[in-house]
Amino acid sequence: MSDITSHKVNIRLPDSSIRTYDGPVTGHSIAADIGAGLARAALAAKVDGKIVDLQLPIEKDASVSIVTLKDPDVLELLRHDAAHALAEAAKELFPNIQVTIGPAIDDGFYYDFSREDPFTPDDLESMETRMREIVDRDEVISREVWEKDQAIQYFESVGEYYKAKIVADLPNNEPITIYRQGEFTDLCRGPHLPSTGRLGKAFKLLKVSGAYWRGDSRNEMLQRVYGTAWRDKKELDGYLHRIAEAERRDHRRLGREMGLFHQQEEAAGMVFWHPNGWQLYRTIEAFVRTRLEEGGYIEVKTPQLIDRSLWEASGHWDKFRENMYSMESEEKTFALKPMNCPGHVQVFRQELKSYRDLPLRMAEFGSCHRYEPSGALHGLMRVRNFNQDDAHIFCTEDQINVETEKFVRLLLRIYSDFGFDDVKAKFSDRPQVRAGTDEIWDRAEKALKGAIESIGLDCELNPGDGAFYGPKLDFVLTDAIGRQWQCGTLQVDFVLPERLNANYIGQDGDKHRPVMLHRTVLGSFERFIGILIEQYAGHFPLWLGPVQAVVATITKEGDQYAEIVADQLSNAGLRVRTDLRNEKIGYKVREHSLAKIPIILAIGKKEAENGTVSLRRLGYKEQESLVLADAVTRLRAEASIPV
RNA sequence: GCCGAAGUAGCUCAGUGGUAGAGCAACUGAUUCGUAAUCAGUAGGUCCGCGGUUCGAAUCCGCGCUUCGGCACCA
């Protein structure tokens, strides 16, 4: 054992000053040296960027900063400590409970417990109360390093078999760190706060759910308690407000209120589109169709129900049979298509193709069925029957780069038109098990990467996550309240053209295999519409609004003129309704505002006499008086699909 | 699929073994009114489904379905 105490330790502080200590020094001592105030505020030390316990000796030269509540990184520490306080509370309240793991997560923490009886809402409340008591007790949190065998023995002796298992599965050379607070002893990597009092009280337990031990559905189910923790009450309230905001935007609620769609148990996971919702759907489809036409795509339509033999040839029967709907007829087995690609290859194969036909971009708004597990269904976001804005680009390897670039530009433009400007790409390269030679993979990966680079898109790497048939790019957009949605994708496929025998005649007169690029922008119409509803909280931009304007009369004297106004707007291509009911204008305004109609045109005696309209926009109180012809010109421009 | 919770009028919800309720929406009538609720009246129920316990079930028990929150899954 070396004598570390004889070494001088140089500590560089954030202001670049250097303090030299004779031997190891703790973050706590450094803070105390700097000032009593900092020592009181100190929660942890950041040593070369890594957060460690305040009491942990720093044994060699390092850059050190003292972590206080001001440091945003402290949140993870607080949340992890909150998880420990929860575990301590649970152990005190429920003697037979076993603790497992309890990490910090985005916005909070959870802890997985093993216990016979399910937690009740009352249990949640009593655990939270006990956590607050533990904070008041201000128990010192201390760290120890144990031998592996000692730790296993200890946890088995106290009936913590999950913990013992976790320790047993740790690598032999790894030090086993044990944290104690009060009576609670836990295996934990740390770091932690100096004492439970430092956690503060800006936390809240939120919900209980099931979770598989080690995330594997073959294992037993544990009970997971979720909570949130913040630096102060204001941050906590802000978070709770954000949750409420997300709820307010819930597409299932808005979908019902706005008369867009409904779902019912006889068709679980499927959508009944109502007139307003279907109008929205058609607008989106028409818009995407114009973009595809501009992008040089051709559109096709292929069968829903296809004989099993084709699915066997494509490989789907083998891999996804469990998730395909199939039926017997004419003593054959048919399956509803889960994807459009095999159908597209059939269209491609119909006439002998030349290299001059490539790239051939074949699009279909295809209706697909997939059996999704019942627990996965969620409004429009996860359904069993969905429609993709699907296309397959048949091209040569050399064309992958340029086609990728074209596609990404098309995708970014479409997203931007829908109001999504924050887009990230995720690049997944070759998986362990794959088809195709390394040379082909090299070229394909290079082509995809090159395209992303030339566009300058923010790109994250997902190593080894590509499909077995080729590398892929996934596109993630961020919505108005910061949530991320993976929508678009582009996948390079070397396998399907082979399996389904697609080929073209090259310049050399020989047959060659095309590469297929599978690509979608929206992903599924259903899901994308769900995202749009939540993005806009139902307040769609004018071009998307199912009903764009309502012409509402103030008295009967306006009826005739209101019809003229509505006709003119309708002739200009707007989706417009009249409201001639015998109701007060205030009542009509309220009703159409709640229905989220973007434009209300009020028509009274004055407007009828002057040939004007009084225009009111959703979300605004002000009105604007316009000459009818001007209103028509202006609204026509605003209401048409983006060009 | 798994764990937990829920399912009562179109919607939000009350109703713990004894005649199924409220508010809003709907419908009818009156009111002709200037930008987020005019007044009055009427109608509306397989209390998720099936079975059981009971003199009697929305209510208690069992099975199933769907939904919700997670977990697992997502070609």
mmCIF file of C-alpha atoms in Angstrom, chain A residues 160-366:
data_model
loop_
_atom_site.group_PDB
_atom_site.id
_atom_site.type_symbol
_atom_site.label_atom_id
_atom_site.label_comp_id
_atom_site.label_asym_id
_atom_site.label_seq_id
_atom_site.Cartn_x
_atom_site.Cartn_y
_atom_site.Cartn_z
ATOM 1 C CA GLU A 160 -32.704 -8.385 1.220
ATOM 2 C CA TYR A 161 -32.317 -11.071 -1.397
ATOM 3 C CA TYR A 162 -32.581 -8.736 -4.368
ATOM 4 C CA LYS A 163 -29.758 -6.575 -3.040
ATOM 5 C CA ALA A 164 -27.656 -9.664 -2.398
ATOM 6 C CA LYS A 165 -28.268 -10.719 -5.995
ATOM 7 C CA ILE A 166 -27.257 -7.301 -7.290
ATOM 8 C CA VAL A 167 -24.009 -7.433 -5.319
ATOM 9 C CA ALA A 168 -23.325 -10.987 -6.444
ATOM 10 C CA ASP A 169 -23.628 -9.930 -10.066
ATOM 11 C CA LEU A 170 -21.186 -7.033 -9.698
ATOM 12 C CA PRO A 171 -17.730 -7.590 -11.174
ATOM 13 C CA ASN A 172 -15.317 -8.997 -8.597
ATOM 14 C CA ASN A 173 -12.824 -6.173 -8.813
ATOM 15 C CA GLU A 174 -15.399 -3.443 -8.261
ATOM 16 C CA PRO A 175 -15.460 -1.917 -4.770
ATOM 17 C CA ILE A 176 -18.810 -2.424 -3.047
ATOM 18 C CA THR A 177 -19.956 0.903 -1.653
ATOM 19 C CA ILE A 178 -22.497 0.933 1.104
ATOM 20 C CA TYR A 179 -24.397 3.980 2.247
ATOM 21 C CA ARG A 180 -25.999 4.327 5.640
ATOM 22 C CA GLN A 181 -28.591 6.809 6.780
ATOM 23 C CA GLY A 182 -30.202 6.203 10.155
ATOM 24 C CA GLU A 183 -31.147 2.519 10.362
ATOM 25 C CA PHE A 184 -31.128 2.150 6.604
ATOM 26 C CA THR A 185 -28.170 0.483 4.953
ATOM 27 C CA ASP A 186 -28.080 0.251 1.196
ATOM 28 C CA LEU A 187 -25.845 -0.859 -1.581
ATOM 29 C CA CYS A 188 -25.338 2.181 -3.755
ATOM 30 C CA ARG A 189 -22.839 3.648 -6.135
ATOM 31 C CA GLY A 190 -23.537 7.147 -4.781
ATOM 32 C CA PRO A 191 -22.853 9.995 -4.589
ATOM 33 C CA HIS A 192 -25.159 11.299 -1.914
ATOM 34 C CA LEU A 193 -25.860 14.422 0.073
ATOM 35 C CA PRO A 194 -24.155 14.795 3.473
ATOM 36 C CA SER A 195 -27.407 14.271 5.381
ATOM 37 C CA THR A 196 -31.098 13.610 4.784
ATOM 38 C CA GLY A 197 -32.008 17.125 5.885
ATOM 39 C CA ARG A 198 -30.326 18.544 2.821
ATOM 40 C CA LEU A 199 -32.889 16.914 0.558
ATOM 41 C CA GLY A 200 -35.403 19.600 1.414
ATOM 42 C CA LYS A 201 -39.101 19.115 0.978
ATOM 43 C CA ALA A 202 -39.774 19.964 -2.643
ATOM 44 C CA PHE A 203 -40.700 16.401 -3.537
ATOM 45 C CA LYS A 204 -43.863 14.455 -4.074
ATOM 46 C CA LEU A 205 -44.767 10.820 -4.637
ATOM 47 C CA LEU A 206 -46.823 10.545 -7.803
ATOM 48 C CA LYS A 207 -47.915 7.038 -8.698
ATOM 49 C CA VAL A 208 -47.430 3.324 -8.232
ATOM 50 C CA SER A 209 -47.072 0.842 -11.027
ATOM 51 C CA GLY A 210 -45.672 -2.544 -11.829
ATOM 52 C CA ALA A 211 -42.203 -3.045 -13.231
ATOM 53 C CA TYR A 212 -40.354 -6.232 -14.069
ATOM 54 C CA TRP A 213 -37.275 -7.149 -12.067
ATOM 55 C CA ARG A 214 -34.342 -6.186 -14.258
ATOM 56 C CA GLY A 215 -36.712 -4.969 -16.949
ATOM 57 C CA ASP A 216 -37.338 -8.470 -18.241
ATOM 58 C CA SER A 217 -40.926 -9.596 -18.771
ATOM 59 C CA ARG A 218 -39.981 -13.184 -17.886
ATOM 60 C CA ASN A 219 -39.119 -12.028 -14.363
ATOM 61 C CA GLU A 220 -41.440 -11.346 -11.464
ATOM 62 C CA MET A 221 -43.132 -8.039 -11.175
ATOM 63 C CA LEU A 222 -42.046 -5.517 -8.585
ATOM 64 C CA GLN A 223 -43.918 -2.476 -7.365
ATOM 65 C CA ARG A 224 -42.501 0.784 -8.577
ATOM 66 C CA VAL A 225 -43.209 4.033 -6.777
ATOM 67 C CA TYR A 226 -42.615 7.156 -8.862
ATOM 68 C CA GLY A 227 -41.874 10.557 -7.381
ATOM 69 C CA THR A 228 -40.569 13.929 -8.375
ATOM 70 C CA ALA A 229 -38.028 16.093 -6.542
ATOM 71 C CA TRP A 230 -36.807 19.639 -7.068
ATOM 72 C CA ARG A 231 -34.653 22.271 -5.443
ATOM 73 C CA ASP A 232 -37.528 24.324 -4.103
ATOM 74 C CA LYS A 233 -41.276 24.514 -4.003
ATOM 75 C CA LYS A 234 -41.392 26.877 -6.940
ATOM 76 C CA GLU A 235 -39.648 24.374 -9.186
ATOM 77 C CA LEU A 236 -41.904 21.610 -7.913
ATOM 78 C CA ASP A 237 -45.026 23.642 -8.615
ATOM 79 C CA GLY A 238 -43.683 24.466 -12.052
ATOM 80 C CA TYR A 239 -43.286 20.771 -12.774
ATOM 81 C CA LEU A 240 -46.749 19.919 -11.492
ATOM 82 C CA HIS A 241 -48.057 22.696 -13.678
ATOM 83 C CA ARG A 242 -46.288 21.191 -16.691
ATOM 84 C CA ILE A 243 -47.963 17.853 -16.023
ATOM 85 C CA ALA A 244 -51.335 19.585 -15.843
ATOM 86 C CA GLU A 245 -50.561 21.376 -19.103
ATOM 87 C CA ALA A 246 -49.776 18.095 -20.843
ATOM 88 C CA GLU A 247 -53.080 16.743 -19.566
ATOM 89 C CA ARG A 248 -54.896 19.767 -20.902
ATOM 90 C CA ARG A 249 -53.468 19.014 -24.327
ATOM 91 C CA ASP A 250 -54.291 15.299 -24.230
ATOM 92 C CA HIS A 251 -55.327 14.398 -27.782
ATOM 93 C CA ARG A 252 -57.890 11.887 -26.533
ATOM 94 C CA ARG A 253 -59.767 14.572 -24.638
ATOM 95 C CA LEU A 254 -59.403 17.208 -27.366
ATOM 96 C CA GLY A 255 -60.290 14.665 -30.022
ATOM 97 C CA ARG A 256 -63.611 14.095 -28.328
ATOM 98 C CA GLU A 257 -64.292 17.717 -27.519
ATOM 99 C CA MET A 258 -63.489 18.864 -31.037
ATOM 100 C CA GLY A 259 -65.431 16.049 -32.651
ATOM 101 C CA LEU A 260 -62.369 14.621 -34.405
ATOM 102 C CA PHE A 261 -62.638 10.888 -33.710
ATOM 103 C CA HIS A 262 -63.674 8.242 -31.266
ATOM 104 C CA GLN A 263 -62.654 4.730 -30.356
ATOM 105 C CA GLN A 264 -64.770 1.956 -28.918
ATOM 106 C CA GLU A 265 -64.219 -1.431 -27.455
ATOM 107 C CA GLU A 266 -65.524 -3.445 -30.418
ATOM 108 C CA ALA A 267 -62.569 -2.114 -32.403
ATOM 109 C CA ALA A 268 -59.842 -1.657 -29.803
ATOM 110 C CA GLY A 269 -56.823 0.092 -31.224
ATOM 111 C CA MET A 270 -58.681 1.392 -34.280
ATOM 112 C CA VAL A 271 -60.027 4.829 -35.060
ATOM 113 C CA PHE A 272 -63.515 6.026 -36.023
ATOM 114 C CA TRP A 273 -62.786 9.347 -37.726
ATOM 115 C CA HIS A 274 -65.580 11.903 -37.456
ATOM 116 C CA PRO A 275 -66.182 14.531 -40.154
ATOM 117 C CA ASN A 276 -63.913 17.109 -38.523
ATOM 118 C CA GLY A 277 -61.124 14.651 -37.852
ATOM 119 C CA TRP A 278 -61.340 13.173 -41.305
ATOM 120 C CA GLN A 279 -61.165 16.635 -42.804
ATOM 121 C CA LEU A 280 -57.957 17.218 -40.853
ATOM 122 C CA TYR A 281 -56.622 13.872 -42.015
ATOM 123 C CA ARG A 282 -57.452 14.645 -45.644
ATOM 124 C CA THR A 283 -55.819 18.056 -45.438
ATOM 125 C CA ILE A 284 -52.630 16.484 -44.146
ATOM 126 C CA GLU A 285 -52.717 13.743 -46.759
ATOM 127 C CA ALA A 286 -53.293 16.243 -49.567
ATOM 128 C CA PHE A 287 -50.430 18.353 -48.304
ATOM 129 C CA VAL A 288 -48.002 15.449 -48.076
ATOM 130 C CA ARG A 289 -49.123 14.274 -51.510
ATOM 131 C CA THR A 290 -48.209 17.602 -53.104
ATOM 132 C CA ARG A 291 -44.812 17.475 -51.412
ATOM 133 C CA LEU A 292 -44.224 13.938 -52.678
ATOM 134 C CA GLU A 293 -45.213 14.922 -56.195
ATOM 135 C CA GLU A 294 -42.773 17.808 -56.060
ATOM 136 C CA GLY A 295 -40.142 15.367 -54.802
ATOM 137 C CA GLY A 296 -40.500 13.106 -57.823
ATOM 138 C CA TYR A 297 -42.443 10.288 -56.171
ATOM 139 C CA ILE A 298 -45.038 8.138 -57.888
ATOM 140 C CA GLU A 299 -48.009 6.941 -55.843
ATOM 141 C CA VAL A 300 -49.450 3.425 -55.808
ATOM 142 C CA LYS A 301 -52.001 1.429 -53.834
ATOM 143 C CA THR A 302 -51.437 -2.213 -52.925
ATOM 144 C CA PRO A 303 -53.697 -4.872 -51.366
ATOM 145 C CA GLN A 304 -54.555 -5.114 -47.680
ATOM 146 C CA LEU A 305 -54.884 -8.856 -47.657
ATOM 147 C CA ILE A 306 -52.132 -10.925 -49.206
ATOM 148 C CA ASP A 307 -51.498 -14.654 -49.294
ATOM 149 C CA ARG A 308 -49.197 -16.089 -46.711
ATOM 150 C CA SER A 309 -46.737 -17.237 -49.361
ATOM 151 C CA LEU A 310 -45.675 -13.677 -50.092
ATOM 152 C CA TRP A 311 -45.107 -13.017 -46.388
ATOM 153 C CA GLU A 312 -43.048 -16.168 -46.212
ATOM 154 C CA ALA A 313 -40.961 -15.009 -49.136
ATOM 155 C CA SER A 314 -40.444 -11.569 -47.630
ATOM 156 C CA GLY A 315 -39.495 -13.029 -44.259
ATOM 157 C CA HIS A 316 -42.322 -11.355 -42.359
ATOM 158 C CA TRP A 317 -44.160 -14.596 -41.665
ATOM 159 C CA ASP A 318 -41.112 -15.967 -39.970
ATOM 160 C CA LYS A 319 -40.299 -12.923 -37.899
ATOM 161 C CA PHE A 320 -43.599 -11.193 -37.196
ATOM 162 C CA ARG A 321 -46.279 -13.844 -37.577
ATOM 163 C CA GLU A 322 -47.363 -13.322 -33.958
ATOM 164 C CA ASN A 323 -48.089 -9.696 -34.686
ATOM 165 C CA MET A 324 -49.941 -10.210 -37.955
ATOM 166 C CA TYR A 325 -53.672 -10.624 -38.382
ATOM 167 C CA SER A 326 -54.409 -13.590 -40.573
ATOM 168 C CA MET A 327 -57.503 -15.382 -41.825
ATOM 169 C CA GLU A 328 -58.497 -18.431 -43.766
ATOM 170 C CA SER A 329 -60.335 -18.261 -47.059
ATOM 171 C CA GLU A 330 -60.485 -20.547 -50.105
ATOM 172 C CA GLU A 331 -58.399 -23.004 -48.074
ATOM 173 C CA LYS A 332 -55.568 -20.521 -48.031
ATOM 174 C CA THR A 333 -54.124 -18.307 -45.329
ATOM 175 C CA PHE A 334 -54.123 -14.596 -45.894
ATOM 176 C CA ALA A 335 -52.626 -11.897 -43.716
ATOM 177 C CA LEU A 336 -53.405 -8.212 -43.413
ATOM 178 C CA LYS A 337 -50.335 -6.302 -44.411
ATOM 179 C CA PRO A 338 -48.211 -4.982 -41.542
ATOM 180 C CA MET A 339 -46.044 -3.062 -44.005
ATOM 181 C CA ASN A 340 -46.218 -1.950 -47.602
ATOM 182 C CA CYS A 341 -42.791 -2.939 -48.825
ATOM 183 C CA PRO A 342 -43.479 -6.425 -50.195
ATOM 184 C CA GLY A 343 -46.384 -4.983 -52.182
ATOM 185 C CA HIS A 344 -44.157 -2.280 -53.601
ATOM 186 C CA VAL A 345 -41.607 -4.801 -54.750
ATOM 187 C CA GLN A 346 -44.420 -6.583 -56.633
ATOM 188 C CA VAL A 347 -45.238 -3.342 -58.444
ATOM 189 C CA PHE A 348 -41.570 -2.715 -59.141
ATOM 190 C CA ARG A 349 -41.189 -6.180 -60.648
ATOM 191 C CA GLN A 350 -44.004 -5.753 -63.132
ATOM 192 C CA GLU A 351 -41.935 -4.474 -65.992
ATOM 193 C CA LEU A 352 -38.278 -5.025 -66.591
ATOM 194 C CA LYS A 353 -36.530 -2.021 -65.065
ATOM 195 C CA SER A 354 -33.521 -0.222 -66.463
ATOM 196 C CA TYR A 355 -30.873 1.660 -64.525
ATOM 197 C CA ARG A 356 -32.478 4.664 -66.206
ATOM 198 C CA ASP A 357 -35.614 4.080 -64.110
ATOM 199 C CA LEU A 358 -33.647 4.553 -60.891
ATOM 200 C CA PRO A 359 -34.072 6.090 -58.487
ATOM 201 C CA LEU A 360 -37.692 5.033 -58.489
ATOM 202 C CA ARG A 361 -39.575 6.577 -55.596
ATOM 203 C CA MET A 362 -42.768 4.639 -54.902
ATOM 204 C CA ALA A 363 -45.154 6.105 -52.346
ATOM 205 C CA GLU A 364 -48.307 4.727 -50.771
ATOM 206 C CA PHE A 365 -50.607 5.978 -48.063
ATOM 207 C CA GLY A 366 -50.922 2.413 -47.008
#
